mmCIF file of C-alpha atoms in Angstrom:
data_model
loop_
_atom_site.group_PDB
_atom_site.id
_atom_site.type_symbol
_atom_site.label_atom_id
_atom_site.label_comp_id
_atom_site.label_asym_id
_atom_site.label_seq_id
_atom_site.Cartn_x
_atom_site.Cartn_y
_atom_site.Cartn_z
ATOM 1 C CA MET A 1 178.399 259.293 348.398
ATOM 2 C CA LYS A 2 177.150 256.261 347.277
ATOM 3 C CA SER A 3 173.502 256.318 345.662
ATOM 4 C CA LYS A 4 171.056 253.833 346.796
ATOM 5 C CA ARG A 5 167.488 253.414 346.131
ATOM 6 C CA ILE A 6 164.860 255.010 348.569
ATOM 7 C CA ASP A 7 161.932 252.517 349.047
ATOM 8 C CA ALA A 8 159.528 255.634 349.636
ATOM 9 C CA LEU A 9 159.948 256.732 346.200
ATOM 10 C CA ASP A 10 159.441 253.486 344.725
ATOM 11 C CA ILE A 11 156.133 253.464 346.786
ATOM 12 C CA GLY A 12 155.334 256.741 345.479
ATOM 13 C CA ARG A 13 155.909 255.707 341.877
ATOM 14 C CA GLY A 14 153.352 252.818 342.534
ATOM 15 C CA PHE A 15 150.580 255.006 344.426
ATOM 16 C CA ALA A 16 150.786 257.172 341.152
ATOM 17 C CA MET A 17 150.674 254.753 338.449
ATOM 18 C CA ALA A 18 147.610 253.041 340.499
ATOM 19 C CA LEU A 19 146.059 256.606 340.486
ATOM 20 C CA VAL A 20 146.422 256.965 336.740
ATOM 21 C CA LEU A 21 145.193 253.732 335.999
ATOM 22 C CA ILE A 22 142.073 254.173 338.270
ATOM 23 C CA SER A 23 141.330 257.826 336.842
ATOM 24 C CA HIS A 24 142.109 257.128 332.939
ATOM 25 C CA SER A 25 139.544 254.052 333.374
ATOM 26 C CA GLY A 26 137.085 256.495 333.889
ATOM 27 C CA TRP A 27 136.958 257.884 330.363
ATOM 28 C CA ILE A 28 135.537 254.540 329.514
ATOM 29 C CA PHE A 29 132.358 255.919 330.571
ATOM 30 C CA TYR A 30 132.590 259.044 328.495
ATOM 31 C CA GLU A 31 133.724 256.940 325.231
ATOM 32 C CA THR A 32 131.164 254.540 325.291
ATOM 33 C CA GLY A 33 128.116 256.672 326.782
ATOM 34 C CA LEU A 34 127.777 254.066 329.694
ATOM 35 C CA PRO A 35 125.945 255.318 332.651
ATOM 36 C CA LEU A 36 128.490 256.818 335.445
ATOM 37 C CA PRO A 37 128.654 254.469 338.266
ATOM 38 C CA ASP A 38 128.124 255.734 341.792
ATOM 39 C CA TYR A 39 131.853 255.222 342.429
ATOM 40 C CA TYR A 40 132.664 257.668 339.625
ATOM 41 C CA HIS A 41 133.434 260.610 341.496
ATOM 42 C CA TRP A 42 136.293 258.593 343.461
ATOM 43 C CA MET A 43 137.906 257.970 340.333
ATOM 44 C CA LYS A 44 137.737 261.457 339.215
ATOM 45 C CA PHE A 45 138.988 262.760 342.638
ATOM 46 C CA SER A 46 142.006 260.240 342.184
ATOM 47 C CA PHE A 47 142.951 262.352 338.997
ATOM 48 C CA GLN A 48 144.162 265.198 341.412
ATOM 49 C CA PHE A 49 146.998 263.195 342.806
ATOM 50 C CA ALA A 50 148.149 261.471 340.052
ATOM 51 C CA THR A 51 150.422 263.376 337.413
ATOM 52 C CA PRO A 52 151.231 265.833 340.336
ATOM 53 C CA THR A 53 152.745 263.063 342.532
ATOM 54 C CA PHE A 54 154.856 261.846 339.387
ATOM 55 C CA LEU A 55 156.194 265.597 339.019
ATOM 56 C CA PHE A 56 156.556 265.885 342.740
ATOM 57 C CA ILE A 57 158.953 262.689 342.557
ATOM 58 C CA SER A 58 160.676 263.416 339.445
ATOM 59 C CA GLY A 59 161.835 266.694 340.896
ATOM 60 C CA SER A 60 163.052 265.124 343.825
ATOM 61 C CA LEU A 61 164.964 262.599 341.901
ATOM 62 C CA ILE A 62 166.891 265.417 340.328
ATOM 63 C CA SER A 63 168.138 266.738 343.445
ATOM 64 C CA TYR A 64 168.949 263.290 344.980
ATOM 65 C CA LEU A 65 170.695 262.427 341.832
ATOM 66 C CA TYR A 66 173.120 265.340 341.957
ATOM 67 C CA HIS A 67 173.811 265.014 345.589
ATOM 68 C CA THR A 68 174.644 261.290 345.532
ATOM 69 C CA HIS A 69 176.682 260.929 342.467
ATOM 70 C CA ASP A 70 180.404 262.107 341.598
ATOM 71 C CA PRO A 71 180.587 264.762 338.817
ATOM 72 C CA GLU A 72 181.006 261.898 335.864
ATOM 73 C CA GLY A 73 177.988 259.675 337.452
ATOM 74 C CA TRP A 74 175.740 262.869 337.650
ATOM 75 C CA LYS A 75 176.801 263.921 333.978
ATOM 76 C CA ALA A 76 175.874 260.402 332.651
ATOM 77 C CA ALA A 77 172.351 260.866 334.553
ATOM 78 C CA ARG A 78 171.758 264.429 333.651
ATOM 79 C CA THR A 79 172.394 263.174 329.752
ATOM 80 C CA LYS A 80 169.879 260.753 330.393
ATOM 81 C CA LEU A 81 167.229 262.889 331.763
ATOM 82 C CA LEU A 82 167.727 265.321 328.946
ATOM 83 C CA ASN A 83 167.150 262.891 326.529
ATOM 84 C CA ARG A 84 163.885 261.735 328.019
ATOM 85 C CA GLY A 85 162.648 265.292 328.539
ATOM 86 C CA LEU A 86 163.321 265.761 324.644
ATOM 87 C CA LEU A 87 161.539 262.741 323.808
ATOM 88 C CA LEU A 88 158.522 263.524 325.572
ATOM 89 C CA VAL A 89 158.215 267.102 323.806
ATOM 90 C CA THR A 90 159.008 265.801 320.151
ATOM 91 C CA PHE A 91 158.304 262.094 319.544
ATOM 92 C CA THR A 92 155.442 261.319 322.227
ATOM 93 C CA HIS A 93 153.743 264.887 321.425
ATOM 94 C CA VAL A 94 153.923 264.270 317.896
ATOM 95 C CA ALA A 95 152.598 260.625 318.348
ATOM 96 C CA ILE A 96 149.534 261.547 320.804
ATOM 97 C CA THR A 97 148.699 264.641 318.457
ATOM 98 C CA ALA A 98 148.729 262.681 315.316
ATOM 99 C CA ALA A 99 146.320 259.971 316.999
ATOM 100 C CA ARG A 100 143.741 262.848 318.000
ATOM 101 C CA VAL A 101 143.975 263.913 314.520
ATOM 102 C CA ILE A 102 143.490 260.433 313.209
ATOM 103 C CA GLN A 103 140.642 260.048 315.837
ATOM 104 C CA THR A 104 138.757 263.564 315.086
ATOM 105 C CA GLY A 105 139.854 264.080 311.146
ATOM 106 C CA GLU A 106 140.460 267.715 312.536
ATOM 107 C CA LEU A 107 143.904 269.232 311.484
ATOM 108 C CA VAL A 108 143.221 272.020 314.001
ATOM 109 C CA TRP A 109 144.431 269.744 317.091
ATOM 110 C CA ILE A 110 148.055 270.217 315.624
ATOM 111 C CA LEU A 111 147.883 273.850 316.714
ATOM 112 C CA LYS A 112 145.949 273.678 319.913
ATOM 113 C CA MET A 113 146.733 270.291 321.733
ATOM 114 C CA VAL A 114 148.984 270.500 324.876
ATOM 115 C CA VAL A 115 149.216 266.944 326.565
ATOM 116 C CA ILE A 116 150.409 266.044 330.090
ATOM 117 C CA THR A 117 153.667 264.342 328.669
ATOM 118 C CA ASP A 118 154.398 267.899 327.114
ATOM 119 C CA LEU A 119 154.359 269.519 330.644
ATOM 120 C CA ILE A 120 156.522 266.676 332.171
ATOM 121 C CA GLY A 121 158.962 267.017 329.527
ATOM 122 C CA LEU A 122 159.137 270.688 329.551
ATOM 123 C CA THR A 123 159.279 270.848 333.681
ATOM 124 C CA LEU A 124 162.130 268.249 333.635
ATOM 125 C CA LEU A 125 164.259 270.265 330.865
ATOM 126 C CA MET A 126 163.465 273.409 332.686
ATOM 127 C CA TYR A 127 164.631 272.421 336.051
ATOM 128 C CA LEU A 128 167.773 270.399 334.614
ATOM 129 C CA PHE A 129 168.816 273.928 333.530
ATOM 130 C CA LEU A 130 167.588 275.773 336.839
ATOM 131 C CA PHE A 131 168.810 273.566 339.458
ATOM 132 C CA GLU A 132 172.489 273.872 338.767
ATOM 133 C CA ARG A 133 172.515 277.950 338.147
ATOM 134 C CA PHE A 134 169.678 278.937 340.808
ATOM 135 C CA ARG A 135 168.837 278.115 344.725
ATOM 136 C CA ILE A 136 165.578 276.356 344.702
ATOM 137 C CA LYS A 137 163.376 277.397 347.711
ATOM 138 C CA LEU A 138 159.890 276.243 348.852
ATOM 139 C CA TYR A 139 158.497 279.804 349.116
ATOM 140 C CA GLN A 140 159.204 280.045 345.155
ATOM 141 C CA ALA A 141 156.602 277.350 344.525
ATOM 142 C CA PHE A 142 153.709 279.280 346.477
ATOM 143 C CA ILE A 143 154.563 282.040 344.577
ATOM 144 C CA MET A 144 154.275 280.319 341.129
ATOM 145 C CA LEU A 145 150.731 279.157 342.430
ATOM 146 C CA THR A 146 149.821 282.326 343.589
ATOM 147 C CA VAL A 147 150.723 283.869 340.263
ATOM 148 C CA SER A 148 148.968 281.032 338.191
ATOM 149 C CA TYR A 149 145.557 281.510 340.411
ATOM 150 C CA LEU A 150 146.030 285.580 339.663
ATOM 151 C CA ILE A 151 146.359 285.050 336.087
ATOM 152 C CA LEU A 152 143.624 282.516 336.128
ATOM 153 C CA MET A 153 140.658 284.854 337.787
ATOM 154 C CA PHE A 154 141.781 288.239 336.685
ATOM 155 C CA TYR A 155 143.795 288.451 333.371
ATOM 156 C CA LYS A 156 141.251 288.734 330.764
ATOM 157 C CA PRO A 157 143.095 288.823 327.465
ATOM 158 C CA GLU A 158 141.182 289.396 324.036
ATOM 159 C CA LEU A 159 143.862 288.714 321.399
ATOM 160 C CA PRO A 160 143.953 284.947 320.894
ATOM 161 C CA PHE A 161 147.458 284.621 321.083
ATOM 162 C CA LEU A 162 147.506 285.585 324.415
ATOM 163 C CA VAL A 163 144.361 283.856 325.379
ATOM 164 C CA LEU A 164 146.425 280.687 324.470
ATOM 165 C CA ILE A 165 149.091 281.768 326.416
ATOM 166 C CA LYS A 166 147.004 282.446 329.789
ATOM 167 C CA GLN A 167 145.333 278.920 329.474
ATOM 168 C CA PHE A 168 148.910 277.275 328.891
ATOM 169 C CA LEU A 169 150.416 278.970 332.072
ATOM 170 C CA SER A 170 147.244 279.002 334.281
ATOM 171 C CA GLY A 171 144.584 276.970 332.855
ATOM 172 C CA THR A 172 140.634 277.984 331.791
ATOM 173 C CA LEU A 173 138.443 279.622 334.229
ATOM 174 C CA VAL A 174 134.988 277.833 334.681
ATOM 175 C CA GLY A 175 132.787 279.425 332.156
ATOM 176 C CA GLU A 176 135.367 280.514 329.640
ATOM 177 C CA LYS A 177 135.873 279.319 325.991
ATOM 178 C CA GLN A 178 138.670 276.570 325.881
ATOM 179 C CA TYR A 179 140.858 277.349 322.755
ATOM 180 C CA LEU A 180 144.007 275.128 324.145
ATOM 181 C CA TYR A 181 143.164 271.527 324.813
ATOM 182 C CA THR A 182 145.317 271.051 328.092
ATOM 183 C CA VAL A 183 143.952 269.440 331.306
ATOM 184 C CA PHE A 184 146.979 270.509 333.334
ATOM 185 C CA ALA A 185 148.015 274.176 333.443
ATOM 186 C CA PHE A 186 152.063 274.572 333.316
ATOM 187 C CA LEU A 187 152.937 277.092 336.422
ATOM 188 C CA PRO A 188 150.791 274.817 338.914
ATOM 189 C CA MET A 189 152.519 271.895 337.382
ATOM 190 C CA ALA A 190 155.830 273.495 337.758
ATOM 191 C CA ALA A 191 155.206 274.135 341.116
ATOM 192 C CA MET A 192 154.660 270.604 341.789
ATOM 193 C CA TYR A 193 157.948 269.800 340.276
ATOM 194 C CA HIS A 194 159.630 272.470 342.293
ATOM 195 C CA CYS A 195 158.580 271.243 345.621
ATOM 196 C CA GLY A 196 159.873 267.973 344.414
ATOM 197 C CA VAL A 197 163.557 269.337 343.979
ATOM 198 C CA VAL A 198 163.249 271.102 347.481
ATOM 199 C CA LEU A 199 161.876 267.727 348.807
ATOM 200 C CA GLY A 200 165.180 265.961 347.169
ATOM 201 C CA ASP A 201 167.577 268.246 348.995
ATOM 202 C CA LYS A 202 166.062 267.915 352.231
ATOM 203 C CA MET A 203 165.895 264.041 351.722
ATOM 204 C CA VAL A 204 169.681 263.947 351.151
ATOM 205 C CA LYS A 205 170.256 266.131 354.123
ATOM 206 C CA ALA A 206 168.450 263.416 356.252
ATOM 207 C CA LEU A 207 170.436 260.839 354.610
ATOM 208 C CA LYS A 208 173.707 262.046 355.340
ATOM 209 C CA SER A 209 172.463 262.506 359.119
ATOM 210 C CA ASN A 210 171.339 259.082 359.416
ATOM 211 C CA GLN A 211 167.556 260.570 359.816
ATOM 212 C CA LEU A 212 166.122 259.470 356.410
ATOM 213 C CA THR A 213 163.665 256.695 358.173
ATOM 214 C CA ARG A 214 162.271 259.553 360.613
ATOM 215 C CA PHE A 215 162.124 261.981 357.528
ATOM 216 C CA ILE A 216 160.127 259.589 355.316
ATOM 217 C CA LYS A 217 158.018 258.760 358.251
ATOM 218 C CA GLN A 218 157.348 262.508 358.615
ATOM 219 C CA LEU A 219 156.442 262.830 354.903
ATOM 220 C CA TYR A 220 153.812 259.906 355.315
ATOM 221 C CA TRP A 221 152.016 261.793 357.766
ATOM 222 C CA ILE A 222 152.061 265.045 356.044
ATOM 223 C CA GLY A 223 150.819 263.390 352.657
ATOM 224 C CA GLY A 224 148.081 261.552 354.599
ATOM 225 C CA ALA A 225 147.193 264.915 356.030
ATOM 226 C CA ILE A 226 147.101 266.625 352.618
ATOM 227 C CA LEU A 227 144.975 263.901 351.236
ATOM 228 C CA ALA A 228 142.293 263.949 354.429
ATOM 229 C CA CYS A 229 141.952 267.775 353.864
ATOM 230 C CA MET A 230 141.272 267.562 350.008
ATOM 231 C CA ILE A 231 138.800 264.638 350.567
ATOM 232 C CA ILE A 232 137.143 266.420 353.400
ATOM 233 C CA ILE A 233 136.961 270.121 351.179
ATOM 234 C CA LYS A 234 135.926 267.914 348.330
ATOM 235 C CA PHE A 235 132.928 266.289 349.673
ATOM 236 C CA GLY A 236 132.181 269.042 352.337
ATOM 237 C CA GLY A 237 131.859 271.110 348.976
ATOM 238 C CA ASP A 238 129.670 268.485 347.279
ATOM 239 C CA PHE A 239 127.421 268.369 350.025
ATOM 240 C CA LEU A 240 127.220 272.408 350.488
ATOM 241 C CA LEU A 241 126.230 272.737 346.824
ATOM 242 C CA ARG A 242 123.688 270.277 346.635
ATOM 243 C CA ASN A 243 122.099 271.703 349.575
ATOM 244 C CA MET A 244 122.380 275.306 347.617
ATOM 245 C CA GLY A 245 120.833 273.843 344.737
ATOM 246 C CA VAL A 246 123.829 273.512 342.361
ATOM 247 C CA GLU A 247 123.847 270.650 340.342
ATOM 248 C CA ASN A 248 126.447 268.697 338.148
ATOM 249 C CA TYR A 249 129.403 271.107 339.153
ATOM 250 C CA ASP A 250 132.917 270.084 339.238
ATOM 251 C CA TRP A 251 133.769 271.321 342.506
ATOM 252 C CA PHE A 252 137.267 269.547 342.359
ATOM 253 C CA VAL A 253 138.385 271.761 339.666
ATOM 254 C CA LEU A 254 138.213 274.773 342.528
ATOM 255 C CA VAL A 255 140.047 272.977 345.076
ATOM 256 C CA SER A 256 142.589 271.391 342.889
ATOM 257 C CA LEU A 257 146.291 273.032 342.895
ATOM 258 C CA THR A 258 147.008 271.504 339.523
ATOM 259 C CA ASN A 259 143.938 270.776 337.500
ATOM 260 C CA LYS A 260 142.410 273.993 335.820
ATOM 261 C CA TYR A 261 139.839 273.329 332.982
ATOM 262 C CA PRO A 262 135.994 274.107 332.921
ATOM 263 C CA PRO A 263 133.405 271.491 334.173
ATOM 264 C CA SER A 264 132.430 269.130 331.076
#
């Protein structure tokens, strides 16, 4: 089967890039001490969709490339993806960590910093291994998310090593001391990648049955519905908390599937 570009995936990439640009631009207010503008909460809210969208698309591409390439073509694509994953967890990690050490003058960042490129590289490498050996199902992603939330809320390790593992897998609960510097937790992000792999498989089936256009339209409606629900929950939660007398609380941390770190 001949592979071809799917416009919806390119649109998704562009959407994710725009969200990353918007959300990262918000850090200038923290770095410079400028007063937060009225639209800052929108910039922060966009943070919830940027990286997960990238992982979702990346997972779908693995499945799509596998099913639309002959064995030799897939072997070449797989090698290229492996190299990208290894680059992210080695050179990119060292470069970002070194910049943090230089900025702060603290060597401790070498031991406690896990950046988003690490998680992207790890999930890519993991699913390149799992994809050809196991059947990837959607319910497995929900299990991963459930386990992540259970670990986050109920597992209270005392040993520093176990605390680091917990925070890497599920993040840091509000009020807990953050030992590991990571904005995104591994299990929720892997669940997003997992969903993407399932999507890619269904996309190929729709392509083979000449139903791809209909399938993409359904995805747009589903994505829009999810976004609308998140907006309602986010701003509805803000309204309720304000009326309860709770101020300066990052409600979006509670409703996010992927972002798990205490309010700053």
